[in-house]
Every structure is written in structure tokens, then in C-alpha cells.
PDB file of C-alpha atoms in Angstrom:
ATOM      1  CA  GLN A   1       8.497 -10.984 -15.987  1.00 71.00           C
ATOM      2  CA  LYS A   2       5.097 -10.691 -14.295  1.00 79.00           C
ATOM      3  CA  GLU A   3       4.852 -12.238 -10.835  1.00 88.00           C
ATOM      4  CA  VAL A   4       1.651 -14.040 -11.813  1.00 92.00           C
ATOM      5  CA  GLU A   5       0.712 -15.107 -15.330  1.00 93.00           C
ATOM      6  CA  GLN A   6      -2.809 -16.164 -16.262  1.00 93.00           C
ATOM      7  CA  ASP A   7      -4.201 -16.816 -19.715  1.00 85.00           C
ATOM      8  CA  PRO A   8      -7.042 -14.288 -20.150  1.00 80.00           C
ATOM      9  CA  GLY A   9      -9.020 -16.481 -22.521  1.00 83.00           C
ATOM     10  CA  PRO A  10     -11.846 -16.233 -23.347  1.00 91.00           C
ATOM     11  CA  LEU A  11     -12.482 -19.932 -22.892  1.00 95.00           C
ATOM     12  CA  SER A  12     -15.697 -21.439 -24.231  1.00 97.00           C
ATOM     13  CA  VAL A  13     -16.741 -25.019 -23.428  1.00 97.00           C
ATOM     14  CA  PRO A  14     -19.925 -27.099 -23.776  1.00 97.00           C
ATOM     15  CA  GLU A  15     -21.959 -27.955 -20.706  1.00 97.00           C
ATOM     16  CA  GLY A  16     -20.602 -31.022 -18.924  1.00 97.00           C
ATOM     17  CA  ALA A  17     -17.012 -30.484 -20.019  1.00 97.00           C
ATOM     18  CA  ILE A  18     -14.042 -30.577 -17.662  1.00 97.00           C
ATOM     19  CA  VAL A  19     -12.443 -27.154 -17.427  1.00 97.00           C
ATOM     20  CA  SER A  20      -8.822 -26.534 -16.520  1.00 96.00           C
ATOM     21  CA  LEU A  21      -7.703 -23.042 -15.518  1.00 97.00           C
ATOM     22  CA  ASN A  22      -4.065 -22.333 -14.803  1.00 96.00           C
ATOM     23  CA  CYS A  23      -1.646 -19.785 -13.415  1.00 96.00           C
ATOM     24  CA  THR A  24       2.115 -19.679 -13.176  1.00 96.00           C
ATOM     25  CA  TYR A  25       4.115 -17.543 -10.813  1.00 94.00           C
ATOM     26  CA  SER A  26       7.702 -16.553 -10.192  1.00 92.00           C
ATOM     27  CA  ASN A  27       7.853 -15.578  -6.504  1.00 89.00           C
ATOM     28  CA  SER A  28       8.868 -18.464  -4.235  1.00 88.00           C
ATOM     29  CA  ALA A  29       7.616 -16.543  -1.183  1.00 86.00           C
ATOM     30  CA  PHE A  30       3.975 -17.210  -2.065  1.00 88.00           C
ATOM     31  CA  GLN A  31       2.443 -19.568   0.481  1.00 87.00           C
ATOM     32  CA  TYR A  32      -1.303 -19.100   0.059  1.00 89.00           C
ATOM     33  CA  PHE A  33      -3.069 -19.767  -3.208  1.00 93.00           C
ATOM     34  CA  MET A  34      -6.587 -18.750  -4.072  1.00 94.00           C
ATOM     35  CA  TRP A  35      -9.144 -18.812  -6.829  1.00 96.00           C
ATOM     36  CA  TYR A  36     -11.730 -16.086  -6.975  1.00 96.00           C
ATOM     37  CA  ARG A  37     -14.826 -16.182  -9.180  1.00 97.00           C
ATOM     38  CA  GLN A  38     -16.268 -12.964 -10.568  1.00 96.00           C
ATOM     39  CA  TYR A  39     -19.657 -12.895 -12.250  1.00 96.00           C
ATOM     40  CA  SER A  40     -20.459 -10.099 -14.658  1.00 92.00           C
ATOM     41  CA  ARG A  41     -21.184  -6.808 -12.883  1.00 89.00           C
ATOM     42  CA  LYS A  42     -20.236  -8.295  -9.507  1.00 92.00           C
ATOM     43  CA  GLY A  43     -17.206  -8.240  -7.233  1.00 95.00           C
ATOM     44  CA  PRO A  44     -14.875 -11.240  -6.940  1.00 96.00           C
ATOM     45  CA  GLU A  45     -15.779 -13.921  -4.397  1.00 95.00           C
ATOM     46  CA  LEU A  46     -13.385 -16.410  -2.878  1.00 94.00           C
ATOM     47  CA  LEU A  47     -13.963 -19.834  -4.395  1.00 95.00           C
ATOM     48  CA  MET A  48     -11.027 -21.994  -3.289  1.00 93.00           C
ATOM     49  CA  TYR A  49      -8.181 -21.473  -0.836  1.00 90.00           C
ATOM     50  CA  THR A  50      -5.139 -23.681  -0.431  1.00 89.00           C
ATOM     51  CA  TYR A  51      -1.936 -23.555   1.531  1.00 84.00           C
ATOM     52  CA  SER A  52       1.260 -25.005   0.073  1.00 77.00           C
ATOM     53  CA  SER A  53       1.383 -27.866  -2.424  1.00 85.00           C
ATOM     54  CA  GLY A  54      -1.301 -30.447  -2.960  1.00 87.00           C
ATOM     55  CA  ASN A  55      -4.921 -30.806  -3.962  1.00 91.00           C
ATOM     56  CA  LYS A  56      -8.107 -29.517  -2.411  1.00 92.00           C
ATOM     57  CA  GLU A  57     -11.542 -30.608  -3.533  1.00 94.00           C
ATOM     58  CA  ASP A  58     -14.891 -28.899  -3.005  1.00 94.00           C
ATOM     59  CA  GLY A  59     -17.772 -30.424  -4.887  1.00 96.00           C
ATOM     60  CA  ARG A  60     -17.123 -30.085  -8.616  1.00 97.00           C
ATOM     61  CA  PHE A  61     -14.068 -27.877  -8.020  1.00 97.00           C
ATOM     62  CA  THR A  62     -10.505 -29.058  -7.409  1.00 97.00           C
ATOM     63  CA  ALA A  63      -7.610 -26.702  -6.718  1.00 96.00           C
ATOM     64  CA  GLN A  64      -4.114 -27.993  -7.313  1.00 96.00           C
ATOM     65  CA  VAL A  65      -0.827 -26.392  -6.287  1.00 96.00           C
ATOM     66  CA  ASP A  66       2.604 -27.491  -7.465  1.00 94.00           C
ATOM     67  CA  LYS A  67       5.145 -25.280  -5.712  1.00 92.00           C
ATOM     68  CA  SER A  68       8.112 -27.023  -7.320  1.00 92.00           C
ATOM     69  CA  SER A  69       6.846 -25.961 -10.755  1.00 93.00           C
ATOM     70  CA  LYS A  70       5.293 -22.693  -9.515  1.00 93.00           C
ATOM     71  CA  TYR A  71       2.019 -23.698 -11.110  1.00 94.00           C
ATOM     72  CA  ILE A  72      -1.545 -23.737  -9.827  1.00 96.00           C
ATOM     73  CA  SER A  73      -4.693 -25.082 -11.420  1.00 96.00           C
ATOM     74  CA  LEU A  74      -8.424 -25.055 -10.924  1.00 97.00           C
ATOM     75  CA  PHE A  75     -10.429 -27.933 -12.365  1.00 97.00           C
ATOM     76  CA  ILE A  76     -14.187 -27.766 -12.818  1.00 98.00           C
ATOM     77  CA  ARG A  77     -15.933 -31.080 -13.422  1.00 97.00           C
ATOM     78  CA  ASP A  78     -19.325 -31.355 -15.124  1.00 98.00           C
ATOM     79  CA  SER A  79     -19.265 -27.642 -15.935  1.00 98.00           C
ATOM     80  CA  GLN A  80     -22.584 -25.797 -15.873  1.00 98.00           C
ATOM     81  CA  PRO A  81     -23.767 -22.582 -17.563  1.00 97.00           C
ATOM     82  CA  SER A  82     -23.849 -21.079 -14.063  1.00 97.00           C
ATOM     83  CA  ASP A  83     -20.052 -21.509 -13.938  1.00 98.00           C
ATOM     84  CA  SER A  84     -19.731 -18.847 -16.659  1.00 97.00           C
ATOM     85  CA  ALA A  85     -17.658 -16.123 -15.013  1.00 97.00           C
ATOM     86  CA  THR A  86     -14.147 -14.730 -14.842  1.00 96.00           C
ATOM     87  CA  TYR A  87     -11.813 -16.769 -12.645  1.00 97.00           C
ATOM     88  CA  LEU A  88      -8.957 -14.955 -10.948  1.00 96.00           C
ATOM     89  CA  CYS A  89      -6.013 -16.716  -9.399  1.00 96.00           C
ATOM     90  CA  ALA A  90      -4.343 -14.976  -6.483  1.00 94.00           C
ATOM     91  CA  MET A  91      -1.296 -15.651  -4.372  1.00 91.00           C
ATOM     92  CA  ALA A  92      -0.157 -14.310  -1.045  1.00 88.00           C
ATOM     93  CA  GLY A  93       3.068 -14.303   0.914  1.00 81.00           C
ATOM     94  CA  GLY A  94       3.789 -10.906   2.383  1.00 73.00           C
ATOM     95  CA  LYS A  95       1.761  -9.354  -0.406  1.00 79.00           C
ATOM     96  CA  LEU A  96      -1.254 -10.387  -2.408  1.00 87.00           C
ATOM     97  CA  ILE A  97      -1.008 -10.573  -6.198  1.00 90.00           C
ATOM     98  CA  PHE A  98      -3.848 -11.328  -8.614  1.00 93.00           C
ATOM     99  CA  GLY A  99      -3.709 -12.800 -12.082  1.00 94.00           C
ATOM    100  CA  GLN A 100      -5.569 -10.926 -14.802  1.00 92.00           C
ATOM    101  CA  GLY A 101      -8.406 -13.432 -14.848  1.00 94.00           C
ATOM    102  CA  THR A 102      -9.679 -16.036 -17.326  1.00 95.00           C
ATOM    103  CA  GLU A 103     -13.117 -15.463 -18.822  1.00 95.00           C
ATOM    104  CA  LEU A 104     -15.035 -18.751 -18.982  1.00 96.00           C
ATOM    105  CA  SER A 105     -18.249 -19.372 -20.894  1.00 97.00           C
ATOM    106  CA  VAL A 106     -20.104 -22.673 -20.520  1.00 97.00           C
ATOM    107  CA  LYS A 107     -22.604 -23.184 -23.343  1.00 97.00           C
ATOM    108  CA  PRO A 108     -25.796 -25.194 -22.765  1.00 95.00           C
TER     109      PRO A 108
ATOM    110  CA  GLU B   1     -27.237  -5.793   5.611  1.00 56.00           C
ATOM    111  CA  THR B   2     -24.402  -8.243   5.331  1.00 69.00           C
ATOM    112  CA  GLY B   3     -21.053  -8.317   3.555  1.00 94.00           C
ATOM    113  CA  VAL B   4     -19.452  -5.362   1.839  1.00 97.00           C
ATOM    114  CA  THR B   5     -21.648  -2.648   0.336  1.00 97.00           C
ATOM    115  CA  GLN B   6     -20.471  -0.063  -2.170  1.00 98.00           C
ATOM    116  CA  THR B   7     -22.250   3.059  -3.378  1.00 97.00           C
ATOM    117  CA  PRO B   8     -22.849   4.325  -5.941  1.00 97.00           C
ATOM    118  CA  ARG B   9     -22.819   1.314  -8.266  1.00 96.00           C
ATOM    119  CA  HIS B  10     -22.375   3.543 -11.302  1.00 96.00           C
ATOM    120  CA  LEU B  11     -20.900   7.014 -11.583  1.00 95.00           C
ATOM    121  CA  VAL B  12     -20.319   9.268 -14.579  1.00 94.00           C
ATOM    122  CA  MET B  13     -18.294  12.385 -13.972  1.00 91.00           C
ATOM    123  CA  GLY B  14     -16.525  15.103 -15.877  1.00 88.00           C
ATOM    124  CA  MET B  15     -12.856  15.788 -15.473  1.00 86.00           C
ATOM    125  CA  THR B  16     -13.506  18.829 -13.283  1.00 86.00           C
ATOM    126  CA  ASN B  17     -16.024  17.199 -10.932  1.00 87.00           C
ATOM    127  CA  LYS B  18     -15.506  16.093  -7.351  1.00 93.00           C
ATOM    128  CA  LYS B  19     -17.228  12.929  -6.210  1.00 95.00           C
ATOM    129  CA  SER B  20     -16.798  10.234  -3.570  1.00 97.00           C
ATOM    130  CA  LEU B  21     -17.169   6.473  -3.496  1.00 98.00           C
ATOM    131  CA  LYS B  22     -18.395   4.876  -0.304  1.00 98.00           C
ATOM    132  CA  CYS B  23     -17.801   1.433   1.138  1.00 98.00           C
ATOM    133  CA  GLU B  24     -19.264  -0.153   4.248  1.00 97.00           C
ATOM    134  CA  GLN B  25     -18.451  -3.579   5.665  1.00 96.00           C
ATOM    135  CA  HIS B  26     -20.679  -5.484   8.082  1.00 95.00           C
ATOM    136  CA  LEU B  27     -18.264  -8.351   8.744  1.00 94.00           C
ATOM    137  CA  GLY B  28     -16.404  -6.996  11.766  1.00 92.00           C
ATOM    138  CA  HIS B  29     -13.118  -6.990   9.842  1.00 92.00           C
ATOM    139  CA  ASN B  30     -10.175  -4.806  10.796  1.00 91.00           C
ATOM    140  CA  ALA B  31      -8.707  -4.081   7.357  1.00 91.00           C
ATOM    141  CA  MET B  32     -10.179  -2.436   4.267  1.00 93.00           C
ATOM    142  CA  TYR B  33      -8.861  -2.025   0.732  1.00 93.00           C
ATOM    143  CA  TRP B  34      -9.454  -0.112  -2.489  1.00 95.00           C
ATOM    144  CA  TYR B  35      -8.665  -1.911  -5.741  1.00 95.00           C
ATOM    145  CA  LYS B  36      -8.903  -0.696  -9.333  1.00 96.00           C
ATOM    146  CA  GLN B  37     -10.035  -3.178 -11.970  1.00 96.00           C
ATOM    147  CA  SER B  38      -9.514  -2.332 -15.636  1.00 93.00           C
ATOM    148  CA  ALA B  39     -10.387  -4.560 -18.573  1.00 87.00           C
ATOM    149  CA  LYS B  40      -7.878  -7.354 -19.217  1.00 81.00           C
ATOM    150  CA  LYS B  41      -5.604  -6.223 -16.382  1.00 88.00           C
ATOM    151  CA  PRO B  42      -4.977  -7.695 -12.928  1.00 90.00           C
ATOM    152  CA  LEU B  43      -6.550  -6.082  -9.917  1.00 92.00           C
ATOM    153  CA  GLU B  44      -4.449  -3.094  -8.866  1.00 92.00           C
ATOM    154  CA  LEU B  45      -4.176  -2.447  -5.151  1.00 92.00           C
ATOM    155  CA  MET B  46      -4.588   1.260  -4.437  1.00 93.00           C
ATOM    156  CA  PHE B  47      -4.879   1.685  -0.670  1.00 92.00           C
ATOM    157  CA  VAL B  48      -4.941  -0.462   2.459  1.00 91.00           C
ATOM    158  CA  TYR B  49      -6.238   0.571   5.855  1.00 91.00           C
ATOM    159  CA  SER B  50      -5.519  -1.571   8.890  1.00 86.00           C
ATOM    160  CA  LEU B  51      -7.204  -0.583  12.144  1.00 75.00           C
ATOM    161  CA  GLU B  52      -8.161   2.717  10.468  1.00 72.00           C
ATOM    162  CA  GLU B  53      -4.538   3.563   9.703  1.00 75.00           C
ATOM    163  CA  ARG B  54      -3.322   3.709   6.131  1.00 76.00           C
ATOM    164  CA  VAL B  55      -0.615   1.099   5.764  1.00 74.00           C
ATOM    165  CA  GLU B  56      -0.181   1.042   2.019  1.00 72.00           C
ATOM    166  CA  ASN B  57      -0.428   3.552  -0.792  1.00 72.00           C
ATOM    167  CA  ASN B  58       0.696   2.086  -4.087  1.00 71.00           C
ATOM    168  CA  SER B  59       1.896   5.224  -5.869  1.00 83.00           C
ATOM    169  CA  VAL B  60      -1.640   6.298  -6.563  1.00 91.00           C
ATOM    170  CA  PRO B  61      -2.061   9.789  -8.085  1.00 92.00           C
ATOM    171  CA  SER B  62      -3.133  12.462  -5.620  1.00 92.00           C
ATOM    172  CA  ARG B  63      -6.411  12.947  -7.501  1.00 94.00           C
ATOM    173  CA  PHE B  64      -7.513   9.859  -5.531  1.00 95.00           C
ATOM    174  CA  SER B  65      -7.822  10.527  -1.810  1.00 94.00           C
ATOM    175  CA  PRO B  66      -8.898   7.784   0.636  1.00 94.00           C
ATOM    176  CA  GLU B  67     -10.543   8.264   3.987  1.00 94.00           C
ATOM    177  CA  CYS B  68     -11.247   5.686   6.688  1.00 93.00           C
ATOM    178  CA  PRO B  69     -13.208   7.256   9.576  1.00 93.00           C
ATOM    179  CA  ASN B  70     -13.711   3.907  11.343  1.00 91.00           C
ATOM    180  CA  SER B  71     -13.155   0.211  10.765  1.00 90.00           C
ATOM    181  CA  SER B  72     -16.499  -0.224   8.993  1.00 94.00           C
ATOM    182  CA  HIS B  73     -16.378   2.651   6.520  1.00 96.00           C
ATOM    183  CA  LEU B  74     -14.045   3.581   3.702  1.00 96.00           C
ATOM    184  CA  PHE B  75     -14.288   6.406   1.195  1.00 97.00           C
ATOM    185  CA  LEU B  76     -12.454   7.240  -2.001  1.00 97.00           C
ATOM    186  CA  HIS B  77     -12.610  10.923  -2.858  1.00 97.00           C
ATOM    187  CA  LEU B  78     -12.182  11.736  -6.533  1.00 96.00           C
ATOM    188  CA  HIS B  79     -11.237  15.061  -8.111  1.00 93.00           C
ATOM    189  CA  THR B  80      -9.946  16.219 -11.490  1.00 93.00           C
ATOM    190  CA  LEU B  81      -9.877  12.677 -12.826  1.00 93.00           C
ATOM    191  CA  GLN B  82      -8.681  11.653 -16.261  1.00 94.00           C
ATOM    192  CA  PRO B  83     -10.522   9.478 -18.807  1.00 94.00           C
ATOM    193  CA  GLU B  84      -7.962   6.691 -18.173  1.00 94.00           C
ATOM    194  CA  ASP B  85      -9.255   6.530 -14.594  1.00 95.00           C
ATOM    195  CA  SER B  86     -12.464   4.980 -15.911  1.00 96.00           C
ATOM    196  CA  ALA B  87     -12.647   1.528 -14.324  1.00 96.00           C
ATOM    197  CA  LEU B  88     -14.405  -0.625 -11.759  1.00 97.00           C
ATOM    198  CA  TYR B  89     -13.361   0.381  -8.243  1.00 98.00           C
ATOM    199  CA  LEU B  90     -13.633  -2.437  -5.757  1.00 97.00           C
ATOM    200  CA  CYS B  91     -13.657  -2.219  -2.006  1.00 97.00           C
ATOM    201  CA  ALA B  92     -12.669  -5.233   0.068  1.00 95.00           C
ATOM    202  CA  SER B  93     -12.249  -6.137   3.713  1.00 94.00           C
ATOM    203  CA  SER B  94     -10.369  -8.814   5.621  1.00 91.00           C
ATOM    204  CA  GLN B  95      -9.516  -9.885   9.130  1.00 88.00           C
ATOM    205  CA  GLU B  96      -5.823  -9.468   9.787  1.00 78.00           C
ATOM    206  CA  SER B  97      -3.941 -11.451  12.405  1.00 63.00           C
ATOM    207  CA  SER B  98      -2.929  -9.820  15.656  1.00 53.00           C
ATOM    208  CA  THR B  99       0.699  -9.892  14.534  1.00 48.00           C
ATOM    209  CA  GLY B 100       0.081  -7.414  11.732  1.00 45.00           C
ATOM    210  CA  THR B 101      -0.482  -7.606   8.013  1.00 45.00           C
ATOM    211  CA  ALA B 102      -0.524 -11.380   7.569  1.00 46.00           C
ATOM    212  CA  ASN B 103      -2.497 -10.933   4.365  1.00 58.00           C
ATOM    213  CA  THR B 104      -3.373 -14.516   3.641  1.00 66.00           C
ATOM    214  CA  GLY B 105      -5.463 -13.358   0.731  1.00 71.00           C
ATOM    215  CA  GLU B 106      -8.935 -13.972   2.119  1.00 86.00           C
ATOM    216  CA  LEU B 107     -10.666 -10.841   0.956  1.00 92.00           C
ATOM    217  CA  PHE B 108     -14.356 -10.085   0.852  1.00 94.00           C
ATOM    218  CA  PHE B 109     -15.230  -7.772  -2.012  1.00 96.00           C
ATOM    219  CA  GLY B 110     -18.115  -5.430  -2.639  1.00 97.00           C
ATOM    220  CA  GLU B 111     -19.845  -5.359  -6.008  1.00 96.00           C
ATOM    221  CA  GLY B 112     -17.833  -2.363  -7.140  1.00 97.00           C
ATOM    222  CA  SER B 113     -18.480   1.149  -8.362  1.00 97.00           C
ATOM    223  CA  ARG B 114     -18.282   1.493 -12.139  1.00 97.00           C
ATOM    224  CA  LEU B 115     -16.701   4.886 -12.845  1.00 96.00           C
ATOM    225  CA  THR B 116     -16.762   6.613 -16.211  1.00 95.00           C
ATOM    226  CA  VAL B 117     -14.790   9.827 -16.637  1.00 94.00           C
ATOM    227  CA  LEU B 118     -15.795  11.905 -19.630  1.00 91.00           C
TER     228      LEU B 118
END
């Protein structure tokens, strides 16, 4: 079983849609949960960072962590074509593990 | 310059060539990393340097040789590579806590060096 599972997509949505990206994990030692965004031909950039369970909101982005279910989510409201990128979940707790990334395309 | 800079951005090499990838960070961080990114696969950690000392080497083949002359510069020396080594090689930096490798996951990545091995 992989430590972090992420649906690779691709995921295609119309502009304005609500997007839900998800990851599951198996290691209870993870304490820090991140979402990185990677545009084509660029390196990943940290988008959201949360510690332990709960929600964190930043503009149109909401990161949600449910440690009891070992499940994290990233919600994008009012999605824009500029949100088209690969989104990588990552988790840390002694070591840092990345998901394989979900490719998102937002169509105008 | 700001952030993490990688050169070259693209590299094509034969299996018998020797080349090097360079990374420079302007963030004042004390840890640097090499990751390999292949299509449809998670980022693979290759090497970690903390305070210029290698602290992690994830069973990487010896045809990849890292070098960290100071806290701002990191190199990846390549020799006798295989076609399956073709990938995007990402450099990253972070600020570790004074207690050691806290690794909270806050990494700053460069734009990567796209390597093609013929």
C-alpha cells in the first residue's frame, strides 16, 4: 500500500466550477499537510499548508484535513483557467511524502 | 535574483557523456534537496544536504553524484546515464529548525532541469 494515494486525473471542469482534489494516506505520523501547485514547465510552489485536522481558507482555496479518516482535500471555488495546473498533495512527519499529482484543466 | 535557480533548464546527453546540473538558492536556507520527477509518478527524493552535509541518500545509483560546496549551491553530477534517467530534476531548499531535520514540508523549488538521455 502506498503511503499517499492521489488520483492522477486528468480532471477537466468548466470555468466557475467548484473543484475537489483529494488524497488519502496510511501513515498516522503525518502532522503537516500541504498542497503544491505546479504549472507546466515550472517547479512546484507551495499553495496551502495546514497542521493537524481542520479547515484552512485562503481566497478561493480551502484545504481540509481529516486525520481520523486519513483524508485531505483541496477545494477551489469559482475555478479559473489560470488554475489549470497539476496539484500535488504532500505530507510530513519525520519524512516528506508527495502524492503523484492531479492534473487539472479549467476550460473557459 | 530571488528564489531557487536551476541551470541548465534543458539538457540532452548521450549515455557516455558527463554533465552537471546546478542549483543556487537566494533565500538564506540551510537545507537543499534534489528530487526526480517522472511522468505520472510522485516526486522521488534523491539527496538532502543540511548545513552542507549530506544527510540523506535514497539508494540513488552511483551514476548520480551530488556536491554541496556551500549552503547556497548544489550540484548534481551525471555520468554514464541510462535512458530511464530521463526526467525533470528539481532542486529545492528549506529552512530547517535548530533541532535538526524537522522537515515540515515547506520547500521552495526551482523550475527544474529537463534531462533527456539518448
